[in-house]
Amino acid sequence: MTGNQEQFEIKFRLTDGSDIGPKSFPAATSIATLKESILAQWPKDKENGPKTIKDLKLISAGKILENSSTVGECQSQNPLCDTPGTVTTMHVVVQPPTTDKGLIFISNNAKILF
């Protein structure tokens, strides 16, 4: 820790089992900022990577983390790690892009999604 600002060592586990990080983040860091960090460090050789932070979900301790929350708030609501100085693992899920391929237009211009 530096000064009064608590730091958290976090690594991000991708669905294929590989990791991004670990990297140190202050407690005041928002979940949206963590997602921006993931986007910036996303491996270029991986297919179907996220385009924006809206494509990402971060999961810690079985809970999906909200973009507006901070690392410190998540820690106080549900401890991210039990032992100081350890690395916390957050799981990263990439939402598949949505398409309009399932839309069918009928005569009265109503849309039906299959």
Tab-separated table of C-alpha atoms in Angstrom:
chain	number	residue	atom	x	y	z
A	1	MET	CA	0.000	0.000	0.000
A	2	THR	CA	1.125	3.521	-0.709
A	3	GLY	CA	-0.047	6.289	1.605
A	4	ASN	CA	-3.651	5.905	2.736
A	5	GLN	CA	-4.846	4.497	-0.580
A	6	GLU	CA	-5.468	0.766	-0.379
A	7	GLN	CA	-4.283	-1.175	-3.431
A	8	PHE	CA	-5.609	-4.457	-4.813
A	9	GLU	CA	-3.639	-6.875	-6.975
A	10	ILE	CA	-6.081	-8.196	-9.571
A	11	LYS	CA	-5.716	-10.624	-12.448
A	12	PHE	CA	-8.397	-11.243	-15.019
A	13	ARG	CA	-9.133	-14.854	-16.001
A	14	LEU	CA	-10.374	-15.261	-19.563
A	15	THR	CA	-12.714	-18.060	-20.612
A	16	ASP	CA	-9.872	-20.061	-22.185
A	17	GLY	CA	-8.010	-20.123	-18.846
A	18	SER	CA	-5.388	-17.520	-19.762
A	19	ASP	CA	-4.890	-14.409	-17.631
A	20	ILE	CA	-4.406	-10.687	-18.065
A	21	GLY	CA	-2.339	-9.297	-15.214
A	22	PRO	CA	-1.933	-9.227	-12.296
A	23	LYS	CA	-1.892	-5.475	-11.952
A	24	SER	CA	-2.326	-3.194	-8.949
A	25	PHE	CA	-5.420	-0.969	-8.755
A	26	PRO	CA	-6.396	1.624	-6.108
A	27	ALA	CA	-9.583	0.966	-4.131
A	28	ALA	CA	-11.214	3.988	-5.837
A	29	THR	CA	-10.900	2.383	-9.300
A	30	SER	CA	-14.289	1.843	-10.938
A	31	ILE	CA	-15.277	-1.473	-12.491
A	32	ALA	CA	-15.686	0.411	-15.796
A	33	THR	CA	-12.005	1.426	-15.545
A	34	LEU	CA	-11.025	-2.206	-14.920
A	35	LYS	CA	-12.898	-3.142	-18.095
A	36	GLU	CA	-11.083	-0.400	-20.034
A	37	SER	CA	-7.795	-1.872	-18.798
A	38	ILE	CA	-8.883	-5.312	-20.004
A	39	LEU	CA	-9.786	-3.903	-23.438
A	40	ALA	CA	-6.380	-2.234	-23.729
A	41	GLN	CA	-4.547	-5.445	-22.787
A	42	TRP	CA	-6.774	-7.934	-24.649
A	43	PRO	CA	-4.570	-10.455	-26.517
A	44	LYS	CA	-4.568	-9.595	-30.234
A	45	ASP	CA	-4.447	-13.274	-31.247
A	46	LYS	CA	-7.757	-14.138	-29.561
A	47	GLU	CA	-10.852	-14.321	-31.749
A	48	ASN	CA	-14.168	-12.701	-30.818
A	49	GLY	CA	-12.624	-10.169	-28.492
A	50	PRO	CA	-14.686	-7.389	-26.911
A	51	LYS	CA	-15.152	-4.120	-28.803
A	52	THR	CA	-16.361	-1.971	-25.888
A	53	ILE	CA	-16.725	-2.307	-22.128
A	54	LYS	CA	-20.413	-3.087	-22.724
A	55	ASP	CA	-19.254	-6.411	-24.214
A	56	LEU	CA	-17.574	-7.401	-20.932
A	57	LYS	CA	-18.899	-8.801	-17.675
A	58	LEU	CA	-16.614	-9.070	-14.643
A	59	ILE	CA	-17.436	-11.695	-12.062
A	60	SER	CA	-15.924	-11.887	-8.595
A	61	ALA	CA	-17.030	-14.175	-5.779
A	62	GLY	CA	-19.931	-15.333	-7.969
A	63	LYS	CA	-21.346	-11.833	-8.509
A	64	ILE	CA	-21.460	-9.746	-11.663
A	65	LEU	CA	-19.829	-6.410	-10.862
A	66	GLU	CA	-21.570	-3.165	-11.817
A	67	ASN	CA	-19.639	-0.578	-13.878
A	68	SER	CA	-20.434	2.208	-11.406
A	69	SER	CA	-19.034	0.301	-8.398
A	70	THR	CA	-15.454	0.683	-7.235
A	71	VAL	CA	-12.988	-2.019	-6.296
A	72	GLY	CA	-13.172	-0.822	-2.681
A	73	GLU	CA	-16.982	-1.000	-2.631
A	74	CYS	CA	-16.892	-4.528	-4.005
A	75	GLN	CA	-14.394	-5.447	-1.280
A	76	SER	CA	-16.599	-4.043	1.492
A	77	GLN	CA	-19.767	-5.750	0.170
A	78	ASN	CA	-18.130	-9.096	-0.495
A	79	PRO	CA	-14.432	-9.488	0.296
A	80	LEU	CA	-12.456	-10.010	-2.892
A	81	CYS	CA	-9.620	-11.643	-1.033
A	82	ASP	CA	-9.117	-12.967	2.465
A	83	THR	CA	-5.419	-12.291	2.897
A	84	PRO	CA	-3.734	-8.924	2.325
A	85	GLY	CA	-1.051	-9.060	-0.348
A	86	THR	CA	-2.704	-11.822	-2.372
A	87	VAL	CA	-3.838	-11.610	-5.972
A	88	THR	CA	-7.584	-11.505	-6.583
A	89	THR	CA	-8.890	-13.303	-9.665
A	90	MET	CA	-11.847	-11.814	-11.517
A	91	HIS	CA	-13.461	-13.821	-14.283
A	92	VAL	CA	-14.089	-12.119	-17.618
A	93	VAL	CA	-17.045	-13.033	-19.817
A	94	VAL	CA	-17.388	-11.585	-23.316
A	95	GLN	CA	-20.976	-11.090	-24.426
A	96	PRO	CA	-21.515	-12.279	-28.009
A	97	PRO	CA	-22.556	-9.496	-30.378
A	98	THR	CA	-26.273	-9.221	-31.019
A	99	THR	CA	-27.521	-9.367	-34.588
A	100	ASP	CA	-30.791	-8.716	-36.327
A	101	LYS	CA	-30.600	-12.004	-38.273
A	102	GLY	CA	-33.475	-13.448	-36.263
A	103	LEU	CA	-35.918	-10.687	-37.201
A	104	ILE	CA	-38.791	-11.425	-39.523
A	105	PHE	CA	-40.935	-8.616	-40.862
A	106	ILE	CA	-44.600	-9.314	-41.464
A	107	SER	CA	-47.129	-7.363	-43.530
A	108	ASN	CA	-48.199	-4.906	-40.803
A	109	ASN	CA	-44.543	-3.971	-40.149
A	110	ALA	CA	-44.473	-5.729	-36.765
A	111	LYS	CA	-41.235	-7.451	-35.817
A	112	ILE	CA	-41.039	-10.965	-34.496
A	113	LEU	CA	-37.760	-12.169	-33.041
A	114	PHE	CA	-36.926	-15.864	-33.113
